[in-house]
Short mmCIF file of C-alpha atoms and ligand atoms in Angstrom, two decimals:
data_model
loop_
_atom_site.label_atom_id
_atom_site.label_comp_id
_atom_site.label_asym_id
_atom_site.label_seq_id
_atom_site.Cartn_x
_atom_site.Cartn_y
_atom_site.Cartn_z
CA MET H 1 0.00 0.00 0.00
CA ALA H 2 1.22 3.49 -0.85
CA LYS H 3 2.56 5.65 1.97
CA ARG H 4 0.54 8.81 2.57
CA ILE H 5 2.58 12.02 2.26
CA TYR H 6 1.32 15.15 4.04
CA VAL H 7 1.16 18.31 1.95
CA PHE H 8 1.93 21.51 3.86
CA ASP H 9 1.06 24.55 1.79
CA THR H 10 2.90 27.80 2.50
CA THR H 11 1.51 29.95 -0.35
CA LEU H 12 0.01 32.30 2.25
CA ARG H 13 3.27 32.63 4.21
CA ASP H 14 6.49 31.94 2.24
CA GLY H 15 4.63 32.81 -0.99
CA GLU H 16 2.87 35.88 0.33
CA GLN H 17 6.06 37.43 1.69
CA VAL H 18 7.27 38.02 -1.90
CA PRO H 19 7.18 41.76 -2.74
CA GLY H 20 4.04 42.55 -4.72
CA CYS H 21 2.23 39.33 -3.75
CA GLN H 22 0.54 40.64 -0.60
CA LEU H 23 -3.12 39.75 -0.15
CA ASN H 24 -5.81 41.24 2.08
CA THR H 25 -7.71 39.08 4.56
CA GLU H 26 -10.63 38.42 2.21
CA GLU H 27 -8.30 37.28 -0.57
CA LYS H 28 -6.38 35.05 1.83
CA ILE H 29 -9.62 33.39 2.93
CA THR H 30 -10.51 32.75 -0.73
CA VAL H 31 -7.12 31.11 -1.32
CA ALA H 32 -7.36 29.12 1.93
CA LYS H 33 -10.78 27.76 0.91
CA ALA H 34 -9.39 26.75 -2.49
CA LEU H 35 -6.43 25.02 -0.77
CA ASP H 36 -8.92 23.16 1.43
CA GLU H 37 -10.81 21.98 -1.69
CA LEU H 38 -7.52 21.02 -3.31
CA GLY H 39 -6.92 18.65 -0.38
CA VAL H 40 -3.82 20.02 1.35
CA ASP H 41 -3.23 18.74 4.89
CA VAL H 42 -1.78 21.88 6.46
CA ILE H 43 -2.20 25.55 5.53
CA GLU H 44 0.52 27.88 6.80
CA ALA H 45 -1.68 30.95 7.11
CA GLY H 46 0.83 33.60 8.14
CA PHE H 47 3.27 35.03 10.66
CA PRO H 48 0.95 36.62 13.24
CA VAL H 49 3.51 38.65 15.19
CA SER H 50 4.69 40.37 11.98
CA SER H 51 1.68 42.73 11.68
CA PRO H 52 -1.87 43.23 12.99
CA GLY H 53 -3.14 42.52 9.44
CA ASP H 54 -1.40 39.14 9.31
CA PHE H 55 -2.62 38.31 12.83
CA ASN H 56 -6.19 39.09 11.79
CA SER H 57 -5.90 37.02 8.58
CA VAL H 58 -4.80 33.98 10.57
CA VAL H 59 -7.76 34.40 12.96
CA GLU H 60 -10.24 34.72 10.08
CA ILE H 61 -8.79 31.73 8.21
CA THR H 62 -9.19 29.53 11.29
CA LYS H 63 -12.88 30.49 11.36
CA ALA H 64 -13.47 29.99 7.64
CA VAL H 65 -11.51 26.77 7.02
CA THR H 66 -11.78 23.85 9.41
CA ARG H 67 -10.66 20.62 7.68
CA PRO H 68 -6.90 21.20 7.25
CA THR H 69 -4.62 22.01 10.17
CA ILE H 70 -3.99 25.76 10.31
CA CYS H 71 -0.41 26.70 11.06
CA ALA H 72 1.31 29.96 12.00
CA LEU H 73 5.00 30.81 11.80
CA THR H 74 7.04 32.15 14.71
CA ARG H 75 10.64 32.80 15.61
CA ALA H 76 11.90 30.83 18.61
CA LYS H 77 10.70 33.63 20.91
CA GLU H 78 8.10 33.48 23.62
CA VAL H 79 6.32 36.63 22.44
CA ASP H 80 5.95 35.30 18.86
CA ILE H 81 4.70 31.96 20.15
CA ASN H 82 2.11 33.47 22.47
CA VAL H 83 0.83 35.81 19.76
CA ALA H 84 0.58 32.88 17.30
CA GLY H 85 -1.27 30.82 19.91
CA GLU H 86 -3.72 33.69 20.31
CA ALA H 87 -4.23 33.99 16.53
CA LEU H 88 -4.89 30.23 16.31
CA ARG H 89 -7.29 30.03 19.25
CA PHE H 90 -10.36 29.22 17.09
CA ALA H 91 -8.63 26.60 14.92
CA LYS H 92 -10.08 23.12 14.99
CA ARG H 93 -6.53 21.80 14.64
CA SER H 94 -3.73 24.31 15.26
CA ARG H 95 0.00 24.14 14.66
CA ILE H 96 2.88 26.49 15.48
CA HIS H 97 5.86 26.39 13.13
CA THR H 98 8.73 27.69 15.20
CA GLY H 99 12.46 27.43 14.68
CA ILE H 100 15.92 28.87 14.59
CA GLY H 101 19.14 28.74 12.55
CA SER H 102 21.02 25.44 12.55
CA SER H 103 24.07 26.20 10.35
CA ASP H 104 27.22 27.77 11.77
CA ILE H 105 26.78 30.62 9.28
CA HIS H 106 23.44 31.46 10.92
CA ILE H 107 24.56 30.70 14.47
CA GLN H 108 27.74 32.78 14.32
CA HIS H 109 26.82 35.63 11.97
CA LYS H 110 23.07 36.11 12.30
CA LEU H 111 22.31 34.88 15.82
CA ARG H 112 25.80 35.57 17.24
CA THR H 113 25.63 32.80 19.77
CA THR H 114 26.79 29.21 20.36
CA ARG H 115 25.49 25.82 19.27
CA GLU H 116 24.71 24.93 22.92
CA ASN H 117 22.64 28.05 23.39
CA ILE H 118 20.76 27.33 20.15
CA LEU H 119 19.77 23.90 21.46
CA GLU H 120 18.45 25.45 24.67
CA MET H 121 16.47 28.11 22.79
CA ALA H 122 15.07 25.47 20.43
CA ALA H 123 13.85 23.22 23.24
CA ALA H 124 12.36 26.17 25.15
CA ALA H 125 10.47 27.33 22.04
CA VAL H 126 8.98 23.88 21.47
CA ARG H 127 7.95 23.53 25.13
CA GLN H 128 6.27 26.95 25.04
CA ALA H 129 4.47 26.23 21.76
CA LYS H 130 3.24 22.88 23.09
CA LYS H 131 1.32 24.80 25.76
CA VAL H 132 -0.70 26.89 23.30
CA VAL H 133 -1.54 24.72 20.24
CA HIS H 134 -2.35 21.15 19.27
CA GLU H 135 0.81 20.43 17.24
CA VAL H 136 4.32 21.84 17.04
CA GLU H 137 6.57 21.86 14.00
CA PHE H 138 10.17 22.98 14.44
CA PHE H 139 12.29 24.32 11.57
CA CYS H 140 16.08 23.95 11.67
CA GLU H 141 16.73 26.97 9.45
CA ASP H 142 19.49 26.56 6.83
CA ALA H 143 19.65 22.82 7.58
CA GLY H 144 21.07 22.35 4.08
CA ARG H 145 24.35 23.95 5.17
CA ALA H 146 24.37 22.78 8.79
CA ASP H 147 26.92 20.39 10.24
CA GLN H 148 25.20 17.03 9.95
CA GLU H 149 26.01 15.77 13.47
CA PHE H 150 24.88 19.02 15.06
CA LEU H 151 21.71 18.91 12.96
CA ALA H 152 21.00 15.41 14.28
CA ARG H 153 21.45 16.68 17.87
CA MET H 154 19.09 19.55 17.18
CA VAL H 155 16.44 17.22 15.75
CA GLU H 156 16.80 14.90 18.74
CA THR H 157 16.55 17.83 21.17
CA VAL H 158 13.37 19.30 19.70
CA ILE H 159 11.69 15.90 19.46
CA ALA H 160 12.55 15.28 23.11
CA ALA H 161 10.97 18.67 23.91
CA GLY H 162 7.76 17.59 22.15
CA ALA H 163 8.01 18.55 18.45
CA ASP H 164 5.60 16.53 16.29
CA VAL H 165 7.18 17.52 12.97
CA VAL H 166 10.76 18.59 12.29
CA ASN H 167 11.36 20.66 9.19
CA ILE H 168 14.78 20.35 7.51
CA PRO H 169 14.77 23.41 5.24
CA ASP H 170 17.23 23.94 2.45
CA THR H 171 16.69 27.63 3.10
CA THR H 172 19.17 28.85 0.50
CA GLY H 173 18.34 26.30 -2.22
CA TYR H 174 21.95 25.12 -2.14
CA MET H 175 21.71 21.35 -2.04
CA LEU H 176 21.76 18.77 -4.82
CA PRO H 177 19.01 16.13 -4.78
CA TRP H 178 21.25 13.23 -3.75
CA GLN H 179 22.82 15.32 -0.96
CA TYR H 180 19.45 16.37 0.43
CA GLY H 181 18.16 12.79 0.19
CA GLU H 182 21.27 11.55 2.05
CA ARG H 183 20.76 14.18 4.75
CA ILE H 184 17.20 13.00 5.39
CA LYS H 185 18.35 9.36 5.40
CA TYR H 186 21.14 10.21 7.87
CA LEU H 187 18.63 11.80 10.25
CA MET H 188 16.23 8.85 9.89
CA ASN H 189 19.09 6.48 10.84
CA ASN H 190 20.95 8.52 13.46
CA VAL H 191 18.39 10.37 15.56
CA PRO H 192 17.48 7.94 18.37
CA ASN H 193 13.92 9.29 18.96
CA ILE H 194 13.05 9.85 15.26
CA ASP H 195 10.05 7.50 15.55
CA LYS H 196 8.33 10.11 17.78
CA ALA H 197 8.04 12.72 14.99
CA ILE H 198 8.00 13.09 11.22
CA LEU H 199 10.50 14.93 9.03
CA SER H 200 9.43 17.62 6.60
CA ALA H 201 11.10 18.89 3.40
CA HIS H 202 11.12 22.64 2.73
CA CYS H 203 13.16 23.49 -0.35
CA HIS H 204 13.98 26.70 -2.15
CA ASN H 205 14.57 26.96 -5.85
CA ASP H 206 17.74 29.07 -6.13
CA LEU H 207 19.37 26.44 -8.37
CA GLY H 208 16.11 25.21 -9.91
CA LEU H 209 16.22 22.06 -7.75
CA ALA H 210 13.45 22.62 -5.20
CA THR H 211 11.10 19.98 -6.58
CA ALA H 212 13.87 17.45 -7.27
CA ASN H 213 15.19 17.95 -3.73
CA SER H 214 11.73 17.51 -2.22
CA ILE H 215 11.23 14.24 -4.08
CA ALA H 216 14.67 13.06 -2.89
CA ALA H 217 13.58 13.82 0.69
CA LEU H 218 10.29 11.95 0.30
CA THR H 219 11.98 8.89 -1.17
CA ASN H 220 14.40 8.86 1.79
CA GLY H 221 11.88 8.99 4.61
CA ALA H 222 10.43 12.51 4.91
CA MET H 223 6.67 12.27 5.37
CA GLN H 224 5.71 15.91 4.81
CA VAL H 225 6.48 18.22 1.89
CA GLU H 226 6.20 22.01 2.07
CA CYS H 227 5.25 23.77 -1.12
CA THR H 228 3.42 26.65 -2.73
CA ILE H 229 1.08 27.04 -5.67
CA ASN H 230 3.11 27.89 -8.80
CA GLY H 231 6.28 27.58 -6.67
CA ILE H 232 6.08 31.19 -5.53
CA GLY H 233 8.20 32.17 -2.53
CA GLU H 234 11.32 33.98 -1.36
CA ARG H 235 13.81 34.79 -4.17
CA ALA H 236 13.54 32.01 -6.80
CA GLY H 237 10.63 30.48 -4.91
CA ASN H 238 9.70 27.22 -3.18
CA THR H 239 8.81 23.73 -4.32
CA ALA H 240 5.76 23.88 -6.62
CA LEU H 241 2.86 21.91 -5.15
CA GLU H 242 1.50 20.97 -8.58
CA GLU H 243 4.86 19.43 -9.56
CA VAL H 244 5.13 17.25 -6.44
CA ALA H 245 1.51 16.07 -6.75
CA MET H 246 1.93 15.08 -10.40
CA ILE H 247 5.37 13.49 -9.95
CA LEU H 248 3.94 11.18 -7.28
CA GLN H 249 0.90 10.43 -9.46
CA CYS H 250 2.95 9.78 -12.62
CA HIS H 251 5.39 7.49 -10.76
CA PRO H 252 3.15 5.21 -8.67
CA TYR H 253 5.97 2.68 -8.16
CA LEU H 254 7.51 5.18 -5.69
CA GLY H 255 4.71 4.08 -3.36
CA LEU H 256 3.92 7.63 -2.20
CA GLU H 257 0.55 9.33 -2.43
CA THR H 258 -1.08 12.61 -1.40
CA ASN H 259 -4.64 13.72 -0.79
CA ILE H 260 -4.44 16.30 -3.60
CA ASN H 261 -7.36 16.47 -6.05
CA THR H 262 -5.17 17.04 -9.09
CA LYS H 263 -8.11 18.23 -11.23
CA LYS H 264 -8.06 21.45 -9.23
CA LEU H 265 -4.39 22.26 -9.90
CA VAL H 266 -4.81 24.51 -12.95
CA PRO H 267 -7.80 26.44 -11.55
CA ILE H 268 -5.99 27.24 -8.29
CA SER H 269 -2.83 28.14 -10.21
CA HIS H 270 -4.82 30.73 -12.20
CA MET H 271 -6.47 32.06 -9.06
CA VAL H 272 -3.18 32.51 -7.17
CA SER H 273 -1.40 33.99 -10.19
CA THR H 274 -4.15 36.57 -10.72
CA MET H 275 -4.62 37.49 -7.07
CA MET H 276 -0.91 37.73 -6.35
CA ARG H 277 -0.14 39.53 -9.62
CA MET H 278 2.50 36.89 -10.34
CA PRO H 279 2.30 35.64 -13.96
CA VAL H 280 3.07 31.96 -14.58
CA GLN H 281 5.74 31.39 -17.24
CA SER H 282 4.25 29.78 -20.39
CA ASN H 283 6.52 26.74 -20.18
CA LYS H 284 5.91 26.12 -16.44
CA ALA H 285 5.44 22.39 -15.76
CA ILE H 286 1.82 21.26 -15.26
CA VAL H 287 0.16 24.71 -15.15
CA GLY H 288 1.92 26.81 -17.84
CA ARG H 289 -0.03 27.89 -20.92
CA ASN H 290 2.16 25.68 -23.13
CA ALA H 291 2.24 22.62 -20.85
CA PHE H 292 -0.12 20.77 -23.21
CA ALA H 293 0.52 22.68 -26.47
CA HIS H 294 2.29 20.99 -29.35
CA SER H 295 3.98 23.15 -31.94
CA SER H 296 6.54 21.27 -34.01
CA GLY H 297 5.43 19.23 -37.04
CA ILE H 298 7.06 16.01 -35.82
CA HIS H 299 5.42 16.21 -32.40
CA GLN H 300 2.05 17.23 -33.81
CA ASP H 301 2.02 14.28 -36.22
CA GLY H 302 2.86 11.81 -33.43
CA PHE H 303 0.43 13.36 -30.98
CA LEU H 304 -2.43 13.25 -33.51
CA LYS H 305 -1.78 9.56 -34.15
CA HIS H 306 -1.54 8.62 -30.46
CA ARG H 307 -1.69 11.16 -27.61
CA GLU H 308 0.82 9.34 -25.40
CA THR H 309 3.62 9.70 -27.95
CA TYR H 310 4.18 13.22 -26.63
CA GLU H 311 2.14 13.50 -23.42
CA ILE H 312 2.79 11.83 -20.06
CA MET H 313 -0.34 13.27 -18.45
CA ASP H 314 -3.90 13.82 -19.57
CA PRO H 315 -4.63 17.59 -19.33
CA ALA H 316 -8.02 16.71 -17.81
CA ASP H 317 -6.19 15.15 -14.83
CA VAL H 318 -4.80 18.54 -13.83
CA GLY H 319 -7.87 20.57 -14.81
CA ALA H 320 -6.26 22.02 -17.94
CA ASP H 321 -8.06 22.67 -21.23
CA ALA H 322 -7.69 19.98 -23.89
CA SER H 323 -4.25 19.75 -25.50
CA SER H 324 -3.73 22.21 -28.31
CA ILE H 325 -2.06 22.08 -31.64
CA LEU H 326 -0.42 25.45 -32.29
CA LEU H 327 0.02 26.39 -35.93
CA THR H 328 3.37 27.97 -36.75
CA ALA H 329 5.77 27.75 -39.68
CA ARG H 330 7.17 24.62 -37.95
CA SER H 331 3.83 22.79 -38.20
CA GLY H 332 3.22 20.05 -40.74
CA ARG H 333 0.33 19.09 -43.03
CA ALA H 334 -1.17 16.75 -40.41
CA ALA H 335 -1.59 19.60 -37.93
CA LEU H 336 -3.03 21.96 -40.53
CA ASN H 337 -5.48 19.32 -41.74
CA HIS H 338 -6.52 18.56 -38.14
CA ARG H 339 -7.20 22.21 -37.29
CA LEU H 340 -9.07 22.78 -40.57
CA ALA H 341 -11.23 19.71 -39.89
CA ASN H 342 -11.95 21.05 -36.38
CA ILE H 343 -13.46 24.20 -37.87
CA GLY H 344 -15.39 22.32 -40.55
CA TYR H 345 -13.20 22.12 -43.68
CA MET H 346 -12.59 18.68 -45.20
CA LEU H 347 -9.85 18.93 -47.86
CA SER H 348 -8.72 16.54 -50.59
CA LYS H 349 -5.00 15.75 -50.83
CA ASP H 350 -4.45 18.30 -53.64
CA GLN H 351 -6.41 20.98 -51.80
CA LEU H 352 -4.34 20.34 -48.67
CA ASP H 353 -1.06 20.58 -50.62
CA ASP H 354 -2.11 23.94 -52.04
CA ALA H 355 -3.44 25.23 -48.71
CA TYR H 356 -0.24 24.13 -46.93
CA LYS H 357 1.98 26.21 -49.27
CA ARG H 358 -0.15 29.30 -48.64
CA PHE H 359 -0.27 28.48 -44.93
CA LEU H 360 3.55 28.48 -44.69
CA ASP H 361 3.72 31.96 -46.25
CA MET H 362 1.10 33.14 -43.82
CA ALA H 363 2.83 31.52 -40.80
CA ASP H 364 6.20 33.06 -41.72
CA ARG H 365 4.51 36.45 -41.78
CA LEU H 366 2.30 36.08 -38.70
CA LYS H 367 4.38 33.75 -36.46
CA GLN H 368 1.21 32.02 -35.14
CA VAL H 369 -1.90 31.18 -37.17
CA ASP H 370 -5.30 31.12 -35.46
CA ASP H 371 -8.77 30.02 -36.58
CA ASP H 372 -9.67 33.43 -38.08
CA HIS H 373 -6.55 33.23 -40.25
CA LEU H 374 -7.55 29.72 -41.34
CA HIS H 375 -10.99 30.95 -42.45
CA GLU H 376 -9.21 33.69 -44.46
CA LEU H 377 -6.93 31.04 -46.00
CA MET H 378 -9.95 28.95 -47.01
CA ARG H 379 -11.62 32.00 -48.58
CA GLU H 380 -8.44 32.69 -50.63
CA THR H 381 -8.35 29.11 -51.88
CA GLU H 382 -12.14 29.18 -52.48
CA ILE H 383 -12.70 26.12 -50.34
CA VAL H 384 -16.07 26.04 -48.59
CA LYS H 385 -17.25 23.94 -45.69
O1 KIV D 401 13.20 28.70 4.10
C1 KIV D 401 13.07 28.59 5.33
O2 KIV D 401 13.98 28.16 6.04
C2 KIV D 401 11.80 28.99 5.90
C3 KIV D 401 11.58 28.70 7.36
C4 KIV D 401 10.92 29.82 8.04
C5 KIV D 401 10.83 27.41 7.47
O3 KIV D 401 10.93 29.47 5.21
ZN1 ZN D 402 11.28 29.10 3.10
#
């Protein structure tokens, strides 16, 4: 039986902190409801101590959305934790996500303290959070660059203090997939109380590896993956939820499954992109405008004969419109004939040869040929429906 992976969505926290992506409370509730329908397990709703507006959004989300766990971020500080507990007081299932730097770079240069002091602060934060919410997740910030043995001690310490989930973030997006996978495996094998908590993957995309790293973590024992819709987030972004969901669905032999209703992926992608004023690149995996568009003659011919020659997913499975055949000067006769038939023109071989020559002239001029252009082409060649 497949192992159930928990999906922790941080679109409203790591995603929303991107300049220009800020949402008001009403918009956040709309996104949270859509995430609930999508089937995520945890919604990270905000960072309550950061502003009264964020505090209020977390409160309102806990009232409007009750199935997923609602989570709030804090630093490892008592004031943050108490404020987050207050913001989460109406949640059916509440979680505080608290944490502190784990790499020497963070400990020495940002926090200006010692490893021993960090362990004490980490344990104290978890104990405090345990008093005010149902679940506690601890993040070992910059775990990707932390000393591995110290990281293992930190994980052991916070689990002993009561953490239910321990997040191993590759905060700077530095790691390679095999390194991140090995790091998770090391923790699974070397932390004595690891059976008392689950590990979570939180990857950033600075080298374009966030999704690959997350999958490496899941295949090495992490049970939770942290992601955002369209991969939005700090700098180059976070792991894209839609990519993880479809990778696990397309590779069932991995034995990992989520609760995501994949048919809702494209609709929520559009919603988040519009609301956050963050356009999705056309060639973005799963949700980009061109993800199911075929434009070269060779691909179009194969696709028209048998869809699976050039598609590994059915667009309907992710809620996308039907695959499209784009007409450009790189298209072949098969694609032209297919599009003409779609709009009602049935051509003989000679008619198609003639139309194709004219079509190439047109496509060189226009770059992309649409249905109105095809009607014009048929008028020129005096072909009627
Ligand atoms: O990238 C990171 O380390 C974070 C933590 C706050 C979890 O976003
Ligand atoms: Zn992050």
